[in-house]
JSON list of C-alpha atoms in Angstrom, two decimals:
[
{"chain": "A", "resi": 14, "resn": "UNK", "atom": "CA", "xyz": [0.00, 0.00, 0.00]},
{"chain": "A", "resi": 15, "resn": "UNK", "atom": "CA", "xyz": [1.37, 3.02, -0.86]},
{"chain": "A", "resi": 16, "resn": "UNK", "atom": "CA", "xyz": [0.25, 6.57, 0.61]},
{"chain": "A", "resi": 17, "resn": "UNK", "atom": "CA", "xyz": [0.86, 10.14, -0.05]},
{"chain": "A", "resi": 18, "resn": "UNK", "atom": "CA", "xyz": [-0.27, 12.76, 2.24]},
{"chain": "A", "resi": 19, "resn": "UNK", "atom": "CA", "xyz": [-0.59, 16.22, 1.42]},
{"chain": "A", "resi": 20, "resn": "UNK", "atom": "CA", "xyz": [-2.74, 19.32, 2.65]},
{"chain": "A", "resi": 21, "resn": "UNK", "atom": "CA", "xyz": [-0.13, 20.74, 4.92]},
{"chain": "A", "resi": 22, "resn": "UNK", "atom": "CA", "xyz": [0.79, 24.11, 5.16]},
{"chain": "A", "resi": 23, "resn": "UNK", "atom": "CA", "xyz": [1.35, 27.53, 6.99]},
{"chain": "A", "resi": 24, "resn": "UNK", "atom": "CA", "xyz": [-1.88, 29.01, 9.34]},
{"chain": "A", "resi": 25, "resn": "UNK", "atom": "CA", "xyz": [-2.55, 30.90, 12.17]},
{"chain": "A", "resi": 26, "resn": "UNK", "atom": "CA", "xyz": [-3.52, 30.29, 15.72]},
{"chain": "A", "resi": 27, "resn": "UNK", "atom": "CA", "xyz": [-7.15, 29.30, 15.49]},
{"chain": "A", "resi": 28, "resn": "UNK", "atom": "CA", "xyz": [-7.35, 28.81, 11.81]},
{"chain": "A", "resi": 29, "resn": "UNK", "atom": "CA", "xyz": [-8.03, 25.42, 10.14]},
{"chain": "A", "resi": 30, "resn": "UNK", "atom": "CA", "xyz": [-6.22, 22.73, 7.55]},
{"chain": "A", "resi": 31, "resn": "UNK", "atom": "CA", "xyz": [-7.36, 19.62, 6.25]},
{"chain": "A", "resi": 32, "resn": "UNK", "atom": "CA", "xyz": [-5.17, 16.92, 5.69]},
{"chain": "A", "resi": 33, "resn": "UNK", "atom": "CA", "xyz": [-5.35, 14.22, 2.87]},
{"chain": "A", "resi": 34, "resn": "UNK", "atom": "CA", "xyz": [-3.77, 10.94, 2.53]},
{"chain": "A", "resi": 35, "resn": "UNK", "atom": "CA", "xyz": [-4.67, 8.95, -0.68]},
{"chain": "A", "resi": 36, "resn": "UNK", "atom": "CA", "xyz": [-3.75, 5.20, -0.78]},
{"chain": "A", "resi": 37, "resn": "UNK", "atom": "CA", "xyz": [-2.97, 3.02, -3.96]},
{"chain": "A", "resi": 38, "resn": "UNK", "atom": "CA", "xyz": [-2.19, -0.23, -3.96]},
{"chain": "A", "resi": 39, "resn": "UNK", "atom": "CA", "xyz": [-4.93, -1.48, -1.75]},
{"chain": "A", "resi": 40, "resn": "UNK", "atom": "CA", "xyz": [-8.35, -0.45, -0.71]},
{"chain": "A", "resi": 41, "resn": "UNK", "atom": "CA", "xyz": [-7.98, 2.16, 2.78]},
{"chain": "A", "resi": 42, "resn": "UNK", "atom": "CA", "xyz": [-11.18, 1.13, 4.40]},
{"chain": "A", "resi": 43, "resn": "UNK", "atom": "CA", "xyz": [-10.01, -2.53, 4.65]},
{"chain": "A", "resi": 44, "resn": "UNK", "atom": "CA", "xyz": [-6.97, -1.27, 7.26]},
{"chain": "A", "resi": 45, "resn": "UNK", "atom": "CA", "xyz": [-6.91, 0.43, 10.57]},
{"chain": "A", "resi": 46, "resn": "UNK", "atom": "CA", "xyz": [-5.07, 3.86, 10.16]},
{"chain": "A", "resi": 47, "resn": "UNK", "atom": "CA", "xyz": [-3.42, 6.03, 11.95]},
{"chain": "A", "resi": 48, "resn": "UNK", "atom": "CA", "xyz": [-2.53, 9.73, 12.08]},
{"chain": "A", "resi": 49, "resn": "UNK", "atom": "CA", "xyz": [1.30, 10.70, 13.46]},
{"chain": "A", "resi": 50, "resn": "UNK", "atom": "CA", "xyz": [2.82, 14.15, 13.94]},
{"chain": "A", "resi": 51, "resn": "UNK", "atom": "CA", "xyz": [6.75, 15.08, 14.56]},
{"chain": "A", "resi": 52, "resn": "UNK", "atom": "CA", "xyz": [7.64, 18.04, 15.43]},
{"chain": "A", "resi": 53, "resn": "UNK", "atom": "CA", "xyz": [11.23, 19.08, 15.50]},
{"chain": "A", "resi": 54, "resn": "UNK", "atom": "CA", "xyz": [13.29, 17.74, 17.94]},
{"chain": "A", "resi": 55, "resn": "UNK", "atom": "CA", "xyz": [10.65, 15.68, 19.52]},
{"chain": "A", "resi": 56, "resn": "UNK", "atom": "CA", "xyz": [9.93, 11.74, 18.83]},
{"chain": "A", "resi": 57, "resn": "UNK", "atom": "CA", "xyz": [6.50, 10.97, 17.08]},
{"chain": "A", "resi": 58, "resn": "UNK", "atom": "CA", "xyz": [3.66, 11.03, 18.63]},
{"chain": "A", "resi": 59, "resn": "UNK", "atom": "CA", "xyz": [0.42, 9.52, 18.08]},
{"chain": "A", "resi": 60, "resn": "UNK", "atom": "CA", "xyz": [-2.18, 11.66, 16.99]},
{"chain": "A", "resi": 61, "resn": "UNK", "atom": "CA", "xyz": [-5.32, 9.70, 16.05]},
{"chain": "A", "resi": 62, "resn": "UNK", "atom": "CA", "xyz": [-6.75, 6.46, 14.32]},
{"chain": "A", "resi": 63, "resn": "UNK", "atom": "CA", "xyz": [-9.77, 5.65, 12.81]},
{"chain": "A", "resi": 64, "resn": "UNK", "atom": "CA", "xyz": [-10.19, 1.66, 13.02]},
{"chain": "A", "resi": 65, "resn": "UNK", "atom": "CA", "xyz": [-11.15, -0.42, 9.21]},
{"chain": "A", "resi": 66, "resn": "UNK", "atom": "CA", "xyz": [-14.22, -0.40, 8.11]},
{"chain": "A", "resi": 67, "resn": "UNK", "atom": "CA", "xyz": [-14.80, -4.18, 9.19]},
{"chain": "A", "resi": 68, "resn": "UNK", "atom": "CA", "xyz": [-14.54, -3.37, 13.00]},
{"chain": "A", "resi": 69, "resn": "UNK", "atom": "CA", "xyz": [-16.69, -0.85, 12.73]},
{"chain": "A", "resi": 70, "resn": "UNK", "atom": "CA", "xyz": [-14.50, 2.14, 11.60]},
{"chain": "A", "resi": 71, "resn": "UNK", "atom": "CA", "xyz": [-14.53, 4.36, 15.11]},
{"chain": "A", "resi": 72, "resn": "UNK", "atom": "CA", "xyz": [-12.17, 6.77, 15.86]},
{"chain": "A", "resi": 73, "resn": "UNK", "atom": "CA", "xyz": [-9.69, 7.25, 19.31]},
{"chain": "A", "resi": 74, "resn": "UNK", "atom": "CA", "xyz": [-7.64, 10.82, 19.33]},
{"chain": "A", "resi": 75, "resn": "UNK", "atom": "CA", "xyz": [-4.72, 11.56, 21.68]},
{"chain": "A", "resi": 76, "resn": "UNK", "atom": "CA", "xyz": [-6.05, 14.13, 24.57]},
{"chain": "A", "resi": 77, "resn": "UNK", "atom": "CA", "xyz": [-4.36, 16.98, 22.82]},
{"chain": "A", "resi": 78, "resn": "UNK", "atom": "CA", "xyz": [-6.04, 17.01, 19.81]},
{"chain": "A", "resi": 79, "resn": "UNK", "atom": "CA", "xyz": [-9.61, 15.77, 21.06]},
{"chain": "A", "resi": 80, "resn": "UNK", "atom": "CA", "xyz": [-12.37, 18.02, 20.21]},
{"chain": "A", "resi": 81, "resn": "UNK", "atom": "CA", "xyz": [-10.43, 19.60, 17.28]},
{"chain": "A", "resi": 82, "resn": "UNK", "atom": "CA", "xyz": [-9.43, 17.57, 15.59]},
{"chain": "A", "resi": 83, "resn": "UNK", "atom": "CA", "xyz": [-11.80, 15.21, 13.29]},
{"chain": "A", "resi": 84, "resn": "UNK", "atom": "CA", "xyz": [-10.77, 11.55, 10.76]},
{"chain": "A", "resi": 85, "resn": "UNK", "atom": "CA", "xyz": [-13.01, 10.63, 8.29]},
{"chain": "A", "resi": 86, "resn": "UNK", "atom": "CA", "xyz": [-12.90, 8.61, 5.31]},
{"chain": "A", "resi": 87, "resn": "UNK", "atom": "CA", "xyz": [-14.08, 8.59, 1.54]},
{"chain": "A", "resi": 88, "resn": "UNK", "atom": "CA", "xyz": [-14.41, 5.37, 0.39]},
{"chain": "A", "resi": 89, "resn": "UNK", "atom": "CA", "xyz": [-14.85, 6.08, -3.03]},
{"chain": "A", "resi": 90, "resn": "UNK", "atom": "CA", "xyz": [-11.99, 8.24, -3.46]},
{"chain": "A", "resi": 91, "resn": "UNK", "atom": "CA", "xyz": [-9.67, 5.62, -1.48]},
{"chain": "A", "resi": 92, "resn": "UNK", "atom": "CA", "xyz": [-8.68, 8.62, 0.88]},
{"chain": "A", "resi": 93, "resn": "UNK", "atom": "CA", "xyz": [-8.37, 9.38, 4.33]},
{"chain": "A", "resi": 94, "resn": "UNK", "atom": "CA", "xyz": [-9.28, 13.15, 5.57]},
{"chain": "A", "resi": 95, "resn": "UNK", "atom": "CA", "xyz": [-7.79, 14.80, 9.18]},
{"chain": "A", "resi": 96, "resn": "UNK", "atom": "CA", "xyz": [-9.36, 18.32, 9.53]},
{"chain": "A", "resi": 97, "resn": "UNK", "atom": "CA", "xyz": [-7.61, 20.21, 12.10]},
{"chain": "A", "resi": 98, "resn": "UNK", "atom": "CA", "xyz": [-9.49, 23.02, 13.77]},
{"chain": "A", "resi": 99, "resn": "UNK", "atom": "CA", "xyz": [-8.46, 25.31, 16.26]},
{"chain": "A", "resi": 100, "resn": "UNK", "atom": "CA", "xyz": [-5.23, 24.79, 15.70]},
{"chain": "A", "resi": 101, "resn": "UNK", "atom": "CA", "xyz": [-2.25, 25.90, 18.17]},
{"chain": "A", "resi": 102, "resn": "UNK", "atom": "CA", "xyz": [1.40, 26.52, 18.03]},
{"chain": "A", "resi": 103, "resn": "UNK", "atom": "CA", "xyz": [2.03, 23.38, 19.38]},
{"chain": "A", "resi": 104, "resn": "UNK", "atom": "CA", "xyz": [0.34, 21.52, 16.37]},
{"chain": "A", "resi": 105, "resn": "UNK", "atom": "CA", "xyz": [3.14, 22.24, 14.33]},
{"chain": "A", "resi": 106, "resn": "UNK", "atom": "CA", "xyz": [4.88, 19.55, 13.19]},
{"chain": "A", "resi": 107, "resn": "UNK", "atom": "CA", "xyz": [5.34, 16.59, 10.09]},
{"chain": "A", "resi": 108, "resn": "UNK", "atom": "CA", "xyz": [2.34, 14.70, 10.05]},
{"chain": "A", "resi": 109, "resn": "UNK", "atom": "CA", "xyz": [2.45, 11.20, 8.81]},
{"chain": "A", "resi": 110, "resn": "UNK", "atom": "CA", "xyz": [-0.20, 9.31, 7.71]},
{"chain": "A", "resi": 111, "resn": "UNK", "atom": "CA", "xyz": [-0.82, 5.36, 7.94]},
{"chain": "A", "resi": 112, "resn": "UNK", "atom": "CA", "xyz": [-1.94, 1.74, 7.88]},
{"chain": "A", "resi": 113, "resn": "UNK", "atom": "CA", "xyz": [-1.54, -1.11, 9.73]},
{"chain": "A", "resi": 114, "resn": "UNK", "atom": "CA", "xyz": [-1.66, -4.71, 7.97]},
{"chain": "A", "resi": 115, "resn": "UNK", "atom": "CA", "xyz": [-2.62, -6.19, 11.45]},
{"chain": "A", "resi": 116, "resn": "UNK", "atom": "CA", "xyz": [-5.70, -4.96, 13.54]},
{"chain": "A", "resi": 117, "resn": "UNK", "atom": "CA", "xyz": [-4.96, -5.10, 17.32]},
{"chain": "A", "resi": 118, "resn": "UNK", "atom": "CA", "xyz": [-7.67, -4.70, 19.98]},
{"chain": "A", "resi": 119, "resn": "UNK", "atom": "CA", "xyz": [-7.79, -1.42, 21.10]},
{"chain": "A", "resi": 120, "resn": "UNK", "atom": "CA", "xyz": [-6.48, 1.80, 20.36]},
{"chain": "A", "resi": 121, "resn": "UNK", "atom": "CA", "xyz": [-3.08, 1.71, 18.45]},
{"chain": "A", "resi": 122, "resn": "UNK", "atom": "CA", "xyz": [-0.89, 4.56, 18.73]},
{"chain": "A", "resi": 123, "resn": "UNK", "atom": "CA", "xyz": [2.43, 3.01, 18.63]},
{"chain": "A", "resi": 124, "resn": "UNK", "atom": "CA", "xyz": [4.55, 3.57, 15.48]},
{"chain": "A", "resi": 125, "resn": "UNK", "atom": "CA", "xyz": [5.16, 0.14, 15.36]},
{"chain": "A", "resi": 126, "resn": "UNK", "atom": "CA", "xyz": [1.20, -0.74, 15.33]},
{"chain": "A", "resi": 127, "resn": "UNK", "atom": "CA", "xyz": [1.54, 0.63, 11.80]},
{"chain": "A", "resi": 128, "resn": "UNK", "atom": "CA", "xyz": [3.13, -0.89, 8.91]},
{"chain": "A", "resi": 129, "resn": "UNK", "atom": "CA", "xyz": [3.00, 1.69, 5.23]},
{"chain": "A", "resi": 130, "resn": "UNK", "atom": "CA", "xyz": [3.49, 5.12, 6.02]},
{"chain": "A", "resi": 131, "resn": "UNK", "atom": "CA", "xyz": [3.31, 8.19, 3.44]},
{"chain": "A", "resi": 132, "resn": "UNK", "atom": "CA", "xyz": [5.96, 10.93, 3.45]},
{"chain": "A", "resi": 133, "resn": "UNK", "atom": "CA", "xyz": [5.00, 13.42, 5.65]},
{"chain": "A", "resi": 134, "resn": "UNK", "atom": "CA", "xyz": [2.75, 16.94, 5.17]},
{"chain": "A", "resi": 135, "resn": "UNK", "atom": "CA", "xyz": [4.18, 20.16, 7.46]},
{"chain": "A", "resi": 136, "resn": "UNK", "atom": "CA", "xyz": [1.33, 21.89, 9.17]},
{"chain": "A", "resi": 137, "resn": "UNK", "atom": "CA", "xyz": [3.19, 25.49, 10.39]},
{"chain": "A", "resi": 138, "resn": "UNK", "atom": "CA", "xyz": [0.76, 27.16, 13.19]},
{"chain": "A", "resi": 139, "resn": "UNK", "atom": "CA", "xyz": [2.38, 30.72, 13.46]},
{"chain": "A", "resi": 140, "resn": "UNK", "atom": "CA", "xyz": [1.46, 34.46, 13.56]}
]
């Protein structure tokens, strides 16, 4: 599965992006995905999932996102949405999207729960 991510860009405090990440090679609603960020000098950090469609496709968000920030899906277009709202300084960072080939029980927000990753979009939350 391959994905590219894309959407990212510069915004103010408060303002709003929507992230994309498009999938070829296999069919996105069939694998758990996951939403990272990395800002610099920090590790990655898990930002949210949404689980396949087959296990009922809910979402889990880390605390410091929840309430703002929102992952859907469009099946038909094979692509996976995360619109950021009321975005903060701290939200800036690389954000990664991706899949995992094995579902776990629960909420997966280890890197290593995941196993294609895109390339990376930079959201920039400045004034």
């Amino acid at each position: 599965v391959q994905l590219q991510a894309s959407g990212g860009g510069s915004v103010q405090p408060g303002g709003s992006l929507r992230l994309s990440c498009a999938a070829s090679g296999g069919t996105l609603s069939r694998y758990t995905m996951g939403w990272f960020r990395q800002a610099p000098g920090k590790e990655r950090e898990f930002v949210g999932m949404m689980r396949r469609s087959g296990s009922g496709g809910a979402t889990f968000y880390a605390d410091s996102v929840k309430d703002r920030f929102t992952i859907s899906r469009d099946n038909a277009k094979n692509t996976v949405y995360l619109q950021m709202n009321s975005l903060k300084f701290e939200d800036t960072a690389v954000y990664h999207c991706a899949v995992a080939e094995r579902h776990k029980v629960g909420v997966m927000t280890r890197s290593t729960d995941y196993t294609y990753w895109g390339q990376g979009t930079l959201v920039t939350v400045s004034s």
